mmCIF file with all atom_site columns, C-alpha atoms and ligand atoms in Angstrom:
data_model
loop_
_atom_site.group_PDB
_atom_site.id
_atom_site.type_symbol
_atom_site.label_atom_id
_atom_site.label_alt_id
_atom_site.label_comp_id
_atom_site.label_asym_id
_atom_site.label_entity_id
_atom_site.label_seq_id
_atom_site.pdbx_PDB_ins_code
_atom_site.Cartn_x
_atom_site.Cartn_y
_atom_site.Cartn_z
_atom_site.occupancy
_atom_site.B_iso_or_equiv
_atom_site.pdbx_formal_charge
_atom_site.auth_seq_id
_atom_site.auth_comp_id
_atom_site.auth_asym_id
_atom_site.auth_atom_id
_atom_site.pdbx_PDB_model_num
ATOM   1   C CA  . UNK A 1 1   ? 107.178 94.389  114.830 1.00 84.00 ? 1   UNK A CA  1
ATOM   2   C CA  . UNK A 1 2   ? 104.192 92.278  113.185 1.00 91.00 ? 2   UNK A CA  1
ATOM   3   C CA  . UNK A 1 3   ? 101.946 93.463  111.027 1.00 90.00 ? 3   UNK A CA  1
ATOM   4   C CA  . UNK A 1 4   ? 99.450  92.073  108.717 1.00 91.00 ? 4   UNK A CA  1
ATOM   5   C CA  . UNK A 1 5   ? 97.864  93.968  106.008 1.00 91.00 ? 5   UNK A CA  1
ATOM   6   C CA  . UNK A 1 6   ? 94.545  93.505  103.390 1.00 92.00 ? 6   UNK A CA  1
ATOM   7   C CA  . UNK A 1 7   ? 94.550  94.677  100.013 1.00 94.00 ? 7   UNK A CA  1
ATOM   8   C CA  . UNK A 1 8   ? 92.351  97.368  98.861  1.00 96.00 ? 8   UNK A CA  1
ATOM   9   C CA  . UNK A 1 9   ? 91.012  98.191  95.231  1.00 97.00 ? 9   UNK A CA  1
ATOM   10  C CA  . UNK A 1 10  ? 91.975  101.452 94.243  1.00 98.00 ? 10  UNK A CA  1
ATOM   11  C CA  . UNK A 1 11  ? 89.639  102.916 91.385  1.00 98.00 ? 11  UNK A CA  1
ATOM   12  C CA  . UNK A 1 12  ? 91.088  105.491 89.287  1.00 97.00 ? 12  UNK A CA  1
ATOM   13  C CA  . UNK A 1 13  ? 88.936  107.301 86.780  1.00 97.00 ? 13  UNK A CA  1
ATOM   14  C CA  . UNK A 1 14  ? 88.551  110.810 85.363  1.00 97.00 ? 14  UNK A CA  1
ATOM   15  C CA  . UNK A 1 15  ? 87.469  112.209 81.497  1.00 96.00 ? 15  UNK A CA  1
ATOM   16  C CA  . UNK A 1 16  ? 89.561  111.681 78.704  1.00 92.00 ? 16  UNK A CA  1
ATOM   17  C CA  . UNK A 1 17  ? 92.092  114.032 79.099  1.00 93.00 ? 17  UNK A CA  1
ATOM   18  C CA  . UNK A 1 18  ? 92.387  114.691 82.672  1.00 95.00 ? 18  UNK A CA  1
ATOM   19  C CA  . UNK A 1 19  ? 95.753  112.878 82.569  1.00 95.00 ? 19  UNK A CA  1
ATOM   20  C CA  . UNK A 1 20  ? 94.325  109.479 84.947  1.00 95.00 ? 20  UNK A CA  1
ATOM   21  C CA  . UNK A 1 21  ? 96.669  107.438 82.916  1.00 93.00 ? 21  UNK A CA  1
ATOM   22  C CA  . UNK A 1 22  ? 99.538  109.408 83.392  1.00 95.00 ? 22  UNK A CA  1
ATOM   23  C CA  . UNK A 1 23  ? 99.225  109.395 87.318  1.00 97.00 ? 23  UNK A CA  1
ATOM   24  C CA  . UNK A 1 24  ? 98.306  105.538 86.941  1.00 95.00 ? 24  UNK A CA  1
ATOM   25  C CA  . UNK A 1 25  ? 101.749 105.064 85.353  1.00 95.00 ? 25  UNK A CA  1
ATOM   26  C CA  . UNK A 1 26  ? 103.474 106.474 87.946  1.00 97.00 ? 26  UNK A CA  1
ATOM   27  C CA  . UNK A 1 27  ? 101.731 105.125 91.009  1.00 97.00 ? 27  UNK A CA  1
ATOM   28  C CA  . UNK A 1 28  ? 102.143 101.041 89.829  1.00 96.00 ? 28  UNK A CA  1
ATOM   29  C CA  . UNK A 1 29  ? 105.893 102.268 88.852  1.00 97.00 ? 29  UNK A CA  1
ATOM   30  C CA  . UNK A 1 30  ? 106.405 103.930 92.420  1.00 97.00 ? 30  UNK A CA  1
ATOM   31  C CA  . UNK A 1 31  ? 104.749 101.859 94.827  1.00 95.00 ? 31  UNK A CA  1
ATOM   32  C CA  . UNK A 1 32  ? 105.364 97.660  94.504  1.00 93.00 ? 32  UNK A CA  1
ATOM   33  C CA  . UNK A 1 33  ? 102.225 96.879  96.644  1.00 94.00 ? 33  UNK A CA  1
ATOM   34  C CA  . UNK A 1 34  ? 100.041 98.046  93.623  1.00 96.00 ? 34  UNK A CA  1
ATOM   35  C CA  . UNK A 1 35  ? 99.389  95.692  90.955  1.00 95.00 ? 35  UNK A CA  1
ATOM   36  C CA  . UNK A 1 36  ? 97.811  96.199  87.655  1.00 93.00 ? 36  UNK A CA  1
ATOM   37  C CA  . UNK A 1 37  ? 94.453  94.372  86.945  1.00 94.00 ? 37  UNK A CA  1
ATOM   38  C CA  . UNK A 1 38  ? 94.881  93.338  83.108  1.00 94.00 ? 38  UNK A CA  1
ATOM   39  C CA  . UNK A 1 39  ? 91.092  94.341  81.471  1.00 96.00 ? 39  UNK A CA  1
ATOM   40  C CA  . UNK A 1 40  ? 89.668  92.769  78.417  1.00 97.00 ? 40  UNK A CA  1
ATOM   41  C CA  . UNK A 1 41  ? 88.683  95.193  75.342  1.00 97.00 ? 41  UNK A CA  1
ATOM   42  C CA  . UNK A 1 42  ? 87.202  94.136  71.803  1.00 97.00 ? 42  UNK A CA  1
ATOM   43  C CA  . UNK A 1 43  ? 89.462  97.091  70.368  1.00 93.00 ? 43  UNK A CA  1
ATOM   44  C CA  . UNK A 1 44  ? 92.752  95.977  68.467  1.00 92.00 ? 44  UNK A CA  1
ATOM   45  C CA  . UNK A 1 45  ? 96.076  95.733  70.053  1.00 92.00 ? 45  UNK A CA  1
ATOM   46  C CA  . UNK A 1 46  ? 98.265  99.188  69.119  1.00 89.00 ? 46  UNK A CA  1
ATOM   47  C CA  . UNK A 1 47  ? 101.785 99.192  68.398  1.00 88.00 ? 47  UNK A CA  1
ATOM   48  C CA  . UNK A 1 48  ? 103.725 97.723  70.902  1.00 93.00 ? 48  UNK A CA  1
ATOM   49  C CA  . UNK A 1 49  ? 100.752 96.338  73.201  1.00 93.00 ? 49  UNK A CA  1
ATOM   50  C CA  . UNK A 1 50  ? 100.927 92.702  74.205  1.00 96.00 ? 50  UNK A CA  1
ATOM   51  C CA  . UNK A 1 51  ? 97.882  90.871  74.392  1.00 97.00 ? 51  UNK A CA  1
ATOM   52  C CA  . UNK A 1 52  ? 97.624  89.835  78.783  1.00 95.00 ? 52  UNK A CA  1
ATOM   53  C CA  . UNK A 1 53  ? 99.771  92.504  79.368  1.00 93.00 ? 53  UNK A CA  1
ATOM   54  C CA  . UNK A 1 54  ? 98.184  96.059  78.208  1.00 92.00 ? 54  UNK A CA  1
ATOM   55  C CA  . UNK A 1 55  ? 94.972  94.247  77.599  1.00 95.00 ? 55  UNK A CA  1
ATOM   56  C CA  . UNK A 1 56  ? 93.217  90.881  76.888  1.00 97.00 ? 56  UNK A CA  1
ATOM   57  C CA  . UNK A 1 57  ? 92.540  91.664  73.363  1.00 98.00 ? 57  UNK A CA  1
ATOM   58  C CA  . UNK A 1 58  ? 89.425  89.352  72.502  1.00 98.00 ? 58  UNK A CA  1
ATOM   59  C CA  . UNK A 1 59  ? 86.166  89.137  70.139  1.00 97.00 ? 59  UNK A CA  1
ATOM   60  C CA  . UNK A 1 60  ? 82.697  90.786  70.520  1.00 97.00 ? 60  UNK A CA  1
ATOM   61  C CA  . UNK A 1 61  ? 81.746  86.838  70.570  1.00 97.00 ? 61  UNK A CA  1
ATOM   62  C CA  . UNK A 1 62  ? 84.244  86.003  73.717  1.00 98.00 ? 62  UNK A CA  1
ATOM   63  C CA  . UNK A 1 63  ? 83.417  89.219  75.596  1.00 98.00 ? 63  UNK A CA  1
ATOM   64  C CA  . UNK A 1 64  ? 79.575  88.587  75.233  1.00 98.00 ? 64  UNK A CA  1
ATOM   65  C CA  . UNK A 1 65  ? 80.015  84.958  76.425  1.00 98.00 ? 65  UNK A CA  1
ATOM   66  C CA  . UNK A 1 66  ? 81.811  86.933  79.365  1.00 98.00 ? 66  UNK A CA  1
ATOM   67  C CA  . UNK A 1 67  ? 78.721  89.175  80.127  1.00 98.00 ? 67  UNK A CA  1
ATOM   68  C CA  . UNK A 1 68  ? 76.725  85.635  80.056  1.00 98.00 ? 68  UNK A CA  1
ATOM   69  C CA  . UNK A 1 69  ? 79.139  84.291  82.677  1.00 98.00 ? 69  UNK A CA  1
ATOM   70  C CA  . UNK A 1 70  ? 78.542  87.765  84.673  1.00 97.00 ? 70  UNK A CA  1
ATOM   71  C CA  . UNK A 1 71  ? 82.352  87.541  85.024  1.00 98.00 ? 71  UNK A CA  1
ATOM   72  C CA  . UNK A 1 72  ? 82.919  91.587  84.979  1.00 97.00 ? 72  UNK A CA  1
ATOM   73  C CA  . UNK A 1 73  ? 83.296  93.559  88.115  1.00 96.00 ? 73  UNK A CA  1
ATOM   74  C CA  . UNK A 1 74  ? 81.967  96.496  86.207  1.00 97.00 ? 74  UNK A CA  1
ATOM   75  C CA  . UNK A 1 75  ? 82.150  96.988  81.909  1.00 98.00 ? 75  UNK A CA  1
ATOM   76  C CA  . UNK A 1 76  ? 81.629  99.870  79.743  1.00 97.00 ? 76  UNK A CA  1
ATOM   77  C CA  . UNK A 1 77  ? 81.289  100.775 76.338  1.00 95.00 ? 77  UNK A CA  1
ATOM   78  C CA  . UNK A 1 78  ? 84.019  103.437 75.961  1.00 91.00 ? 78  UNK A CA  1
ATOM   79  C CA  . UNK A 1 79  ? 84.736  105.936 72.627  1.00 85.00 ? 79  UNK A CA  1
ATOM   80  C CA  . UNK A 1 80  ? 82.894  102.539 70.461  1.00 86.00 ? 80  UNK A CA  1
ATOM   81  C CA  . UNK A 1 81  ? 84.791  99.847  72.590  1.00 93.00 ? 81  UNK A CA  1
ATOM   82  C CA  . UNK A 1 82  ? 84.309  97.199  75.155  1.00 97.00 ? 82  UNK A CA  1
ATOM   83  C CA  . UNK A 1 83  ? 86.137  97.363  78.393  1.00 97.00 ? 83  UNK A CA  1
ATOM   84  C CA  . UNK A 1 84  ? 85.635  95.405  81.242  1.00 98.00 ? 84  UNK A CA  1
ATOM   85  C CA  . UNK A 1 85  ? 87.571  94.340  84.745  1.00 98.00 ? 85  UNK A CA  1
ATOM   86  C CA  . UNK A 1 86  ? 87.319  90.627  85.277  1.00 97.00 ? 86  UNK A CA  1
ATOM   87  C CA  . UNK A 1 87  ? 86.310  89.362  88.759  1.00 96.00 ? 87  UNK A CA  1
ATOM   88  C CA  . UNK A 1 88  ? 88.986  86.575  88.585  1.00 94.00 ? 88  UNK A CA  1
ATOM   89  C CA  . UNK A 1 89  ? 92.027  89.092  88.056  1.00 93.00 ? 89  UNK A CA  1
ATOM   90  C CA  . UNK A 1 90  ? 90.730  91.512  90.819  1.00 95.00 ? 90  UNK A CA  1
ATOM   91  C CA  . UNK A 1 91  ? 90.288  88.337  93.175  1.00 91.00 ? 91  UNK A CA  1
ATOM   92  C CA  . UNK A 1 92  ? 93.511  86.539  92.199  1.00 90.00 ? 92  UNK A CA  1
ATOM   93  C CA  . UNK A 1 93  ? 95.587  89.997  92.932  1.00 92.00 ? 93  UNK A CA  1
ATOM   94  C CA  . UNK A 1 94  ? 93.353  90.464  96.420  1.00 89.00 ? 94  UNK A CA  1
ATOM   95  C CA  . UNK A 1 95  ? 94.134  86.850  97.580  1.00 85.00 ? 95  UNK A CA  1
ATOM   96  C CA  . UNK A 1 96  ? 97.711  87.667  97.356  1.00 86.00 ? 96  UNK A CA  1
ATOM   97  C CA  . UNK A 1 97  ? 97.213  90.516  100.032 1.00 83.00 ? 97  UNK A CA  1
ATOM   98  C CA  . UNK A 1 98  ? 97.990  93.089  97.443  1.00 92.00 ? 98  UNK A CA  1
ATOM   99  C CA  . UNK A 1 99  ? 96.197  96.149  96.673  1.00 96.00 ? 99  UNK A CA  1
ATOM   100 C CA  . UNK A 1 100 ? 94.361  96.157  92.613  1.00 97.00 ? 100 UNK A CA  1
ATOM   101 C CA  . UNK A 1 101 ? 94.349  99.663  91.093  1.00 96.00 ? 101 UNK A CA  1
ATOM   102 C CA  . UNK A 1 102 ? 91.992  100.169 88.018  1.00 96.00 ? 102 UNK A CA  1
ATOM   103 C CA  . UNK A 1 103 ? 92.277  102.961 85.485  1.00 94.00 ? 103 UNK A CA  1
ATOM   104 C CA  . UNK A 1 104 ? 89.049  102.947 84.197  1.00 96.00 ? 104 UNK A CA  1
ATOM   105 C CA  . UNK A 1 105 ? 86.499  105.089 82.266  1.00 95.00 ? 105 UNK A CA  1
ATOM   106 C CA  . UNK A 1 106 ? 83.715  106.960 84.649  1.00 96.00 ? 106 UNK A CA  1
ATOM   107 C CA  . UNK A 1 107 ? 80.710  104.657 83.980  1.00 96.00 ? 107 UNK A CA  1
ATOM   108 C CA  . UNK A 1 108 ? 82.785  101.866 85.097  1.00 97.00 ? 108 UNK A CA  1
ATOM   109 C CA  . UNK A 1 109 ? 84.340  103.716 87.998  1.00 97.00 ? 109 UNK A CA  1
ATOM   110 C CA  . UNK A 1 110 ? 80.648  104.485 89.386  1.00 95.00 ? 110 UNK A CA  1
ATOM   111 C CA  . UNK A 1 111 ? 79.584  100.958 89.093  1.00 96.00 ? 111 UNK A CA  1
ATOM   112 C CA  . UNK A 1 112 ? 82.951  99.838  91.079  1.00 97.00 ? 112 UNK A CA  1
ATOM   113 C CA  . UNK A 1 113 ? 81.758  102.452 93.813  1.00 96.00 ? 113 UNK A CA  1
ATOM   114 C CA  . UNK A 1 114 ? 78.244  100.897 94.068  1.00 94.00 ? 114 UNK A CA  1
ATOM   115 C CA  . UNK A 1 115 ? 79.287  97.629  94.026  1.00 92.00 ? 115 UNK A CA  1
ATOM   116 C CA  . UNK A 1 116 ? 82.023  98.081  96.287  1.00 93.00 ? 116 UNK A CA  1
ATOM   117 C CA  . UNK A 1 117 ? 82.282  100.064 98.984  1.00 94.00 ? 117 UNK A CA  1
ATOM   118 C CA  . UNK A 1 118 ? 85.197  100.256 100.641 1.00 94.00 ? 118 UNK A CA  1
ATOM   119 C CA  . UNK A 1 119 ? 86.743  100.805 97.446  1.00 96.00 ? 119 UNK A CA  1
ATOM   120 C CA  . UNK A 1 120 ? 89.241  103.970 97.023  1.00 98.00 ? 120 UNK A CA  1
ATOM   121 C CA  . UNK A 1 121 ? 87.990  106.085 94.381  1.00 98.00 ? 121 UNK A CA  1
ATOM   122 C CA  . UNK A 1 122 ? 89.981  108.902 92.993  1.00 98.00 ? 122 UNK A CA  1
ATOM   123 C CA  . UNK A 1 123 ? 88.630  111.090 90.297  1.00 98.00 ? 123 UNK A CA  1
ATOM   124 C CA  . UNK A 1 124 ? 91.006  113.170 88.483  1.00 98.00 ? 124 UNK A CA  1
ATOM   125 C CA  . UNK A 1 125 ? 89.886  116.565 87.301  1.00 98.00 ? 125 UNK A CA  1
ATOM   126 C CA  . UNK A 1 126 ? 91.329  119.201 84.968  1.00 98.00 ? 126 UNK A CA  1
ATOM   127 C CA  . UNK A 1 127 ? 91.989  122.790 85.886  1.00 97.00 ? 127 UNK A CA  1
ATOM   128 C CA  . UNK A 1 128 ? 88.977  123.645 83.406  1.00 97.00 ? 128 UNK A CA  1
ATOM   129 C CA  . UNK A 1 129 ? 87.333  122.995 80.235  1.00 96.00 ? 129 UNK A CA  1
ATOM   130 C CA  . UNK A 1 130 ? 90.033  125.106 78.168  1.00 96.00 ? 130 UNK A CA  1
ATOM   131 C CA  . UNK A 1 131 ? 93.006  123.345 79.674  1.00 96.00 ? 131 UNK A CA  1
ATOM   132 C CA  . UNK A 1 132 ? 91.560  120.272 78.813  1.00 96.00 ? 132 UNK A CA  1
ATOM   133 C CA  . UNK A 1 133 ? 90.487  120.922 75.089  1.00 95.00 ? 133 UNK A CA  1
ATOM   134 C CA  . UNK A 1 134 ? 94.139  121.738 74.680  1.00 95.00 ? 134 UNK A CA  1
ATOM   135 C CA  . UNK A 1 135 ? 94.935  118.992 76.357  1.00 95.00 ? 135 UNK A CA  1
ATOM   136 C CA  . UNK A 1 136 ? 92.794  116.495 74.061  1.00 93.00 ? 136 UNK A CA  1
ATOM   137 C CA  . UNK A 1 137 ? 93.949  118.863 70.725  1.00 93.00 ? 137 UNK A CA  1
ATOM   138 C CA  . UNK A 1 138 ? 97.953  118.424 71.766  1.00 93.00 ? 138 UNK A CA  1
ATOM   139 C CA  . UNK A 1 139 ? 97.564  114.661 72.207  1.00 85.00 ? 139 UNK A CA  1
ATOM   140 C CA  . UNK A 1 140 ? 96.654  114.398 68.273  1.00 75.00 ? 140 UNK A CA  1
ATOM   141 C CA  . UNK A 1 141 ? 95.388  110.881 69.202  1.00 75.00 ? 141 UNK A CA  1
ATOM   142 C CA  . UNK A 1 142 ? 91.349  111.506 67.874  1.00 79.00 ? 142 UNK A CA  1
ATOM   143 C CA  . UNK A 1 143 ? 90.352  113.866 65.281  1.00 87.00 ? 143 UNK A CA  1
ATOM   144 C CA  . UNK A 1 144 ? 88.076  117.099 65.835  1.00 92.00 ? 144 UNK A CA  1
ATOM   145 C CA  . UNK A 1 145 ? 84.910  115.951 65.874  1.00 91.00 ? 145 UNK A CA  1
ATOM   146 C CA  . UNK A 1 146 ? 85.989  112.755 68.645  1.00 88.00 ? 146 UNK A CA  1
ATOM   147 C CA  . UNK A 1 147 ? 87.720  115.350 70.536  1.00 92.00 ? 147 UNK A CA  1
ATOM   148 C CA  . UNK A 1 148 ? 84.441  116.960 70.621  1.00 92.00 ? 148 UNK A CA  1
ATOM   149 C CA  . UNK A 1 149 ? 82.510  114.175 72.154  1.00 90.00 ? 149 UNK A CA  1
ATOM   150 C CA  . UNK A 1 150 ? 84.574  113.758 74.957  1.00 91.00 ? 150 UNK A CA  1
ATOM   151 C CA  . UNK A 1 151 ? 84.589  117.431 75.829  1.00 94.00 ? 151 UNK A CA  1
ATOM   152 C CA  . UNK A 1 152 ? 80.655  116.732 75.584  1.00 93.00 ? 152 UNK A CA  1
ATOM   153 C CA  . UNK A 1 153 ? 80.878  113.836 77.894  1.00 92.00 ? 153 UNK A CA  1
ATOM   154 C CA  . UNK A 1 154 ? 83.297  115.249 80.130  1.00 95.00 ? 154 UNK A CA  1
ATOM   155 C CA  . UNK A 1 155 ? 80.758  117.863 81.873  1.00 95.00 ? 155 UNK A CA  1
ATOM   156 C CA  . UNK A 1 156 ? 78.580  115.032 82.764  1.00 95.00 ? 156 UNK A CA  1
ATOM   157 C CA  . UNK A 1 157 ? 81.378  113.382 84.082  1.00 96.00 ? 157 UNK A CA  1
ATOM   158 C CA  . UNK A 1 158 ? 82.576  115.968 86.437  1.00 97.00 ? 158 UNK A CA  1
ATOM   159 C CA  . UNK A 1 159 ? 79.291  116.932 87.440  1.00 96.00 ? 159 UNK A CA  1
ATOM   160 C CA  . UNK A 1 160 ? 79.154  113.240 89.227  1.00 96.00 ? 160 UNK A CA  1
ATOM   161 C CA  . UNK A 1 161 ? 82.923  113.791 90.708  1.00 97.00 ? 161 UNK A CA  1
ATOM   162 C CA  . UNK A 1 162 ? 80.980  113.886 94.583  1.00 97.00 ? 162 UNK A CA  1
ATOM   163 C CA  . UNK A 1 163 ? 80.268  109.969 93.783  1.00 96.00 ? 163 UNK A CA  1
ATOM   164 C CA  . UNK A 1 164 ? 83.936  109.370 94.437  1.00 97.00 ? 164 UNK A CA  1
ATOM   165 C CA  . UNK A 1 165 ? 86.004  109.446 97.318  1.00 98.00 ? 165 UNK A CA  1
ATOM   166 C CA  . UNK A 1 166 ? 88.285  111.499 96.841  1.00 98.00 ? 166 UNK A CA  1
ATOM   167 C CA  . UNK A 1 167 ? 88.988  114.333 94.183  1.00 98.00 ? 167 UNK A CA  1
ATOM   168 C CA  . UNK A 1 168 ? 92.867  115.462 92.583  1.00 98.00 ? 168 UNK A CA  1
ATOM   169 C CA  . UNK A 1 169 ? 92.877  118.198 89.936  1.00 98.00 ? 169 UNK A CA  1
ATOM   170 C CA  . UNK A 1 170 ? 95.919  117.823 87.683  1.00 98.00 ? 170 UNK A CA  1
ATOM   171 C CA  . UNK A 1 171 ? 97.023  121.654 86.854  1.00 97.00 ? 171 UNK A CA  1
ATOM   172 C CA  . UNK A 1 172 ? 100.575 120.323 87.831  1.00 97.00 ? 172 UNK A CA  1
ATOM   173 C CA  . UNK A 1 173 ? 101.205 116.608 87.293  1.00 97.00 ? 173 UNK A CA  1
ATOM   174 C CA  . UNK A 1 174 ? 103.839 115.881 89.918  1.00 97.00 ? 174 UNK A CA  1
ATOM   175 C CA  . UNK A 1 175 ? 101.556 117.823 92.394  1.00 98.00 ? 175 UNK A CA  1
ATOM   176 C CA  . UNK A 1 176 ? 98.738  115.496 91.433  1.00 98.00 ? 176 UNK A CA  1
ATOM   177 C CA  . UNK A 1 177 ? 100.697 112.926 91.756  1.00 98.00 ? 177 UNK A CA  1
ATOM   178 C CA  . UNK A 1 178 ? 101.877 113.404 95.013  1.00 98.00 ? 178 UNK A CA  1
ATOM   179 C CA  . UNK A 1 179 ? 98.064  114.114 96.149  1.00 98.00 ? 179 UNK A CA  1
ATOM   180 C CA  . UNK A 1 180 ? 97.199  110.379 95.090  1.00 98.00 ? 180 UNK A CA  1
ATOM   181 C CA  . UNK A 1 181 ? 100.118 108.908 96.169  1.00 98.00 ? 181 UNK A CA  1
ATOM   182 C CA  . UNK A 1 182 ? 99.439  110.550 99.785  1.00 98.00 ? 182 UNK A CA  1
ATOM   183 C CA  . UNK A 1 183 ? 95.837  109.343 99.483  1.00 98.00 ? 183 UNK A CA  1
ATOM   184 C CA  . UNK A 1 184 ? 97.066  105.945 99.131  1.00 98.00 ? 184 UNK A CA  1
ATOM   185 C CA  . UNK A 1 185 ? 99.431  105.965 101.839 1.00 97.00 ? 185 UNK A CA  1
ATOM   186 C CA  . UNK A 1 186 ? 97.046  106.956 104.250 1.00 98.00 ? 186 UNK A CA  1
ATOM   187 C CA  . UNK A 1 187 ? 94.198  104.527 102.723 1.00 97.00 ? 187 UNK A CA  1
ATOM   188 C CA  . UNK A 1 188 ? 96.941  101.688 103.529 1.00 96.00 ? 188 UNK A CA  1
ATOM   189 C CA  . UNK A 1 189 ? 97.149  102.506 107.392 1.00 96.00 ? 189 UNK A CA  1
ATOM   190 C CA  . UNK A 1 190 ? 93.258  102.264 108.016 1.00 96.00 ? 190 UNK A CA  1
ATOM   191 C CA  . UNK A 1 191 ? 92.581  100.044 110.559 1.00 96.00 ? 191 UNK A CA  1
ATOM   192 C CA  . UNK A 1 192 ? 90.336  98.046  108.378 1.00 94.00 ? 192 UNK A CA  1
ATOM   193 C CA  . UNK A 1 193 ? 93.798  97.192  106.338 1.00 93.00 ? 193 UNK A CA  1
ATOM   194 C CA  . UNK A 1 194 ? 96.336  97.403  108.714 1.00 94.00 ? 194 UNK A CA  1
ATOM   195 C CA  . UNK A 1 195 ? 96.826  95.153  112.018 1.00 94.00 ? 195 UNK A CA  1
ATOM   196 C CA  . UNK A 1 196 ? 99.786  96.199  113.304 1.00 95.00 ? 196 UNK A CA  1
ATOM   197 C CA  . UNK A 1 197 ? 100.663 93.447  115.869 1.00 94.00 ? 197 UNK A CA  1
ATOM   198 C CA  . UNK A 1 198 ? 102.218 95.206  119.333 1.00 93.00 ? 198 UNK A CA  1
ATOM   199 C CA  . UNK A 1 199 ? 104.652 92.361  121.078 1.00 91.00 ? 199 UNK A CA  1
HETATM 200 P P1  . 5GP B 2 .   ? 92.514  102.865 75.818  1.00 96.38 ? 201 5GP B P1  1
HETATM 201 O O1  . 5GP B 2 .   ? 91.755  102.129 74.755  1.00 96.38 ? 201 5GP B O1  1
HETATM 202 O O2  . 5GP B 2 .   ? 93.057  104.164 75.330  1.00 96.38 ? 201 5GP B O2  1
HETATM 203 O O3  . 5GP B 2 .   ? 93.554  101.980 76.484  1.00 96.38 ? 201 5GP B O3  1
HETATM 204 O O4  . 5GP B 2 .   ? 91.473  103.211 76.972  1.00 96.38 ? 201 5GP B O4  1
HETATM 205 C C1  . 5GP B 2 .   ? 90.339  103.993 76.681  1.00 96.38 ? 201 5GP B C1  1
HETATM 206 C C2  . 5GP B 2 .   ? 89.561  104.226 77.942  1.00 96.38 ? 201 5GP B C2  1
HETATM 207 O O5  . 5GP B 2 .   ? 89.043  102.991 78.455  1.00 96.38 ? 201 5GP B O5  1
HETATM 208 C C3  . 5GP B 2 .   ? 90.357  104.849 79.084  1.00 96.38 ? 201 5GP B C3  1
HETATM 209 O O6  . 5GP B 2 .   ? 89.561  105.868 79.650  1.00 96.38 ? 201 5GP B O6  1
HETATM 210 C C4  . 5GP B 2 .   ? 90.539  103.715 80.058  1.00 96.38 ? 201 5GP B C4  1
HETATM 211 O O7  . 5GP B 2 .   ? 90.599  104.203 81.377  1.00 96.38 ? 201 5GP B O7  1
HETATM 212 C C5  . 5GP B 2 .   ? 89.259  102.941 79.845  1.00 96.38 ? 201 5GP B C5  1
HETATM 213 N N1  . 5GP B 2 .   ? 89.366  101.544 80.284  1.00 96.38 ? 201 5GP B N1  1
HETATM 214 C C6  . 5GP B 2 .   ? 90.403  100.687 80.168  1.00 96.38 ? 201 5GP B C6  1
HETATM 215 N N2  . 5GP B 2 .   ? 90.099  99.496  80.700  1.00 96.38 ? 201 5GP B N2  1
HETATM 216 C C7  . 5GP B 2 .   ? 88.836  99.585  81.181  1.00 96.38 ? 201 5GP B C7  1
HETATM 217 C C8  . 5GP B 2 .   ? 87.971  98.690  81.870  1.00 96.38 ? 201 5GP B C8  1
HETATM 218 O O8  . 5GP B 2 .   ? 88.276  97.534  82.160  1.00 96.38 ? 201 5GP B O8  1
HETATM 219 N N3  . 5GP B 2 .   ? 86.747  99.183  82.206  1.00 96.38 ? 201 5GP B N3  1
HETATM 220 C C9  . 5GP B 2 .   ? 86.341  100.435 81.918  1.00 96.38 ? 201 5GP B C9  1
HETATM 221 N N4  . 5GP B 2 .   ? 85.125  100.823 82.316  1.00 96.38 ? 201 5GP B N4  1
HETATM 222 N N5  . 5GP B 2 .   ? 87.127  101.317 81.283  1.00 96.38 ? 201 5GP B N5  1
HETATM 223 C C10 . 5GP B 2 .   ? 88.360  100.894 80.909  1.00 96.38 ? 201 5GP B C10 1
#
């Protein structure tokens, strides 16, 4: 049988701690029709990161001659750095008739959603606030009073979770999982995306 199928961007955002990156992971590991739009931050490369893989790790100068350029789908300013999804990756990955998934911070994930539509937005939630101070505490990644901040920001986040699509809590990570990955499955047979071809 024939078919013919359109991309679609796939927005995955949460608070810090809710585990979006984890699910991320696994969906572009699982699932070959996803591909990875490569962001550009003004924070330094970590151990192990490769600059146009993780990230395009660039200058306050370059990434404000980027804003001039109004080359960002959406950007942030997230925990003191720059983020932002360029237009020409999204594009380049759409043209090819893939699907683009994003893992990106909440103020970026809402502009995505106004800007575009038909986007699939998944916001991942914790079980509750406890869970996910434990969460941020166990990671050991930011100290005390940055764990504190995000807590802080995270109630305003998930009081905006009805601007999204779609909503996964992640009490059980393979559950979650398995909640996005159905979401996406049944995103991809929309009729909008998919043109099945009877012969
Ligand atoms: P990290 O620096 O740990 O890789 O990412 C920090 C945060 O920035 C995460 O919440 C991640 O989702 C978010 N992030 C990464 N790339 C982008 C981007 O292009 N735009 C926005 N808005 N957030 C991003």
């Amino acid at each position: 049988m024939k078919e013919e199928r359109k991309g679609m961007l796939l927005v995955i955002s949460g608070p810090s701690g809710a585990g979006k990156g984890t699910i991320f992971k696994k969906l572009l590991a699982n699932d070959e029709s996803l591909s990875f739009s490569v962001s550009v931050t003004t924070r330094g490369a970590r151990d192990g990161e490769v600059d146009g893989v993780d990230y395009f790790f660039i200058s306050n100068e370059e990434y404000d001659k980027l804003l001039e350029e109004d080359a960002f789908l959406e950007h942030a300013t997230v925990h003191g750095n720059r983020y932002g999804t360029l237009k020409s990756q999204v594009q380049k990955i759409m043209d090819s008739g893939r699907s683009v998934v994003l893992d990106i911070d909440p103020q970026g994930a809402r502009e995505v959603v106004k800007k575009w539509p038909e986007s699939v937005s998944v916001f991942i939630l914790p079980p509750s606030y406890a869970e996910l101070r434990k969460r941020l505490y166990t990671r050991n990644t930011d100290d005390p009073v940055e764990i504190e901040r995000r807590l802080g920001n995270a109630k305003g986040e998930i009081d905006q979770v009805h601007l999204y699509k779609y909503a996964v809590v992640n009490d059980q990570l393979e559950m979650a999982y398995s909640q996005v990955a159905a979401i996406v499955a049944a995103e991809k047979q929309r009729t909008t995306r998919y043109f099945p071809v009877v012969e």
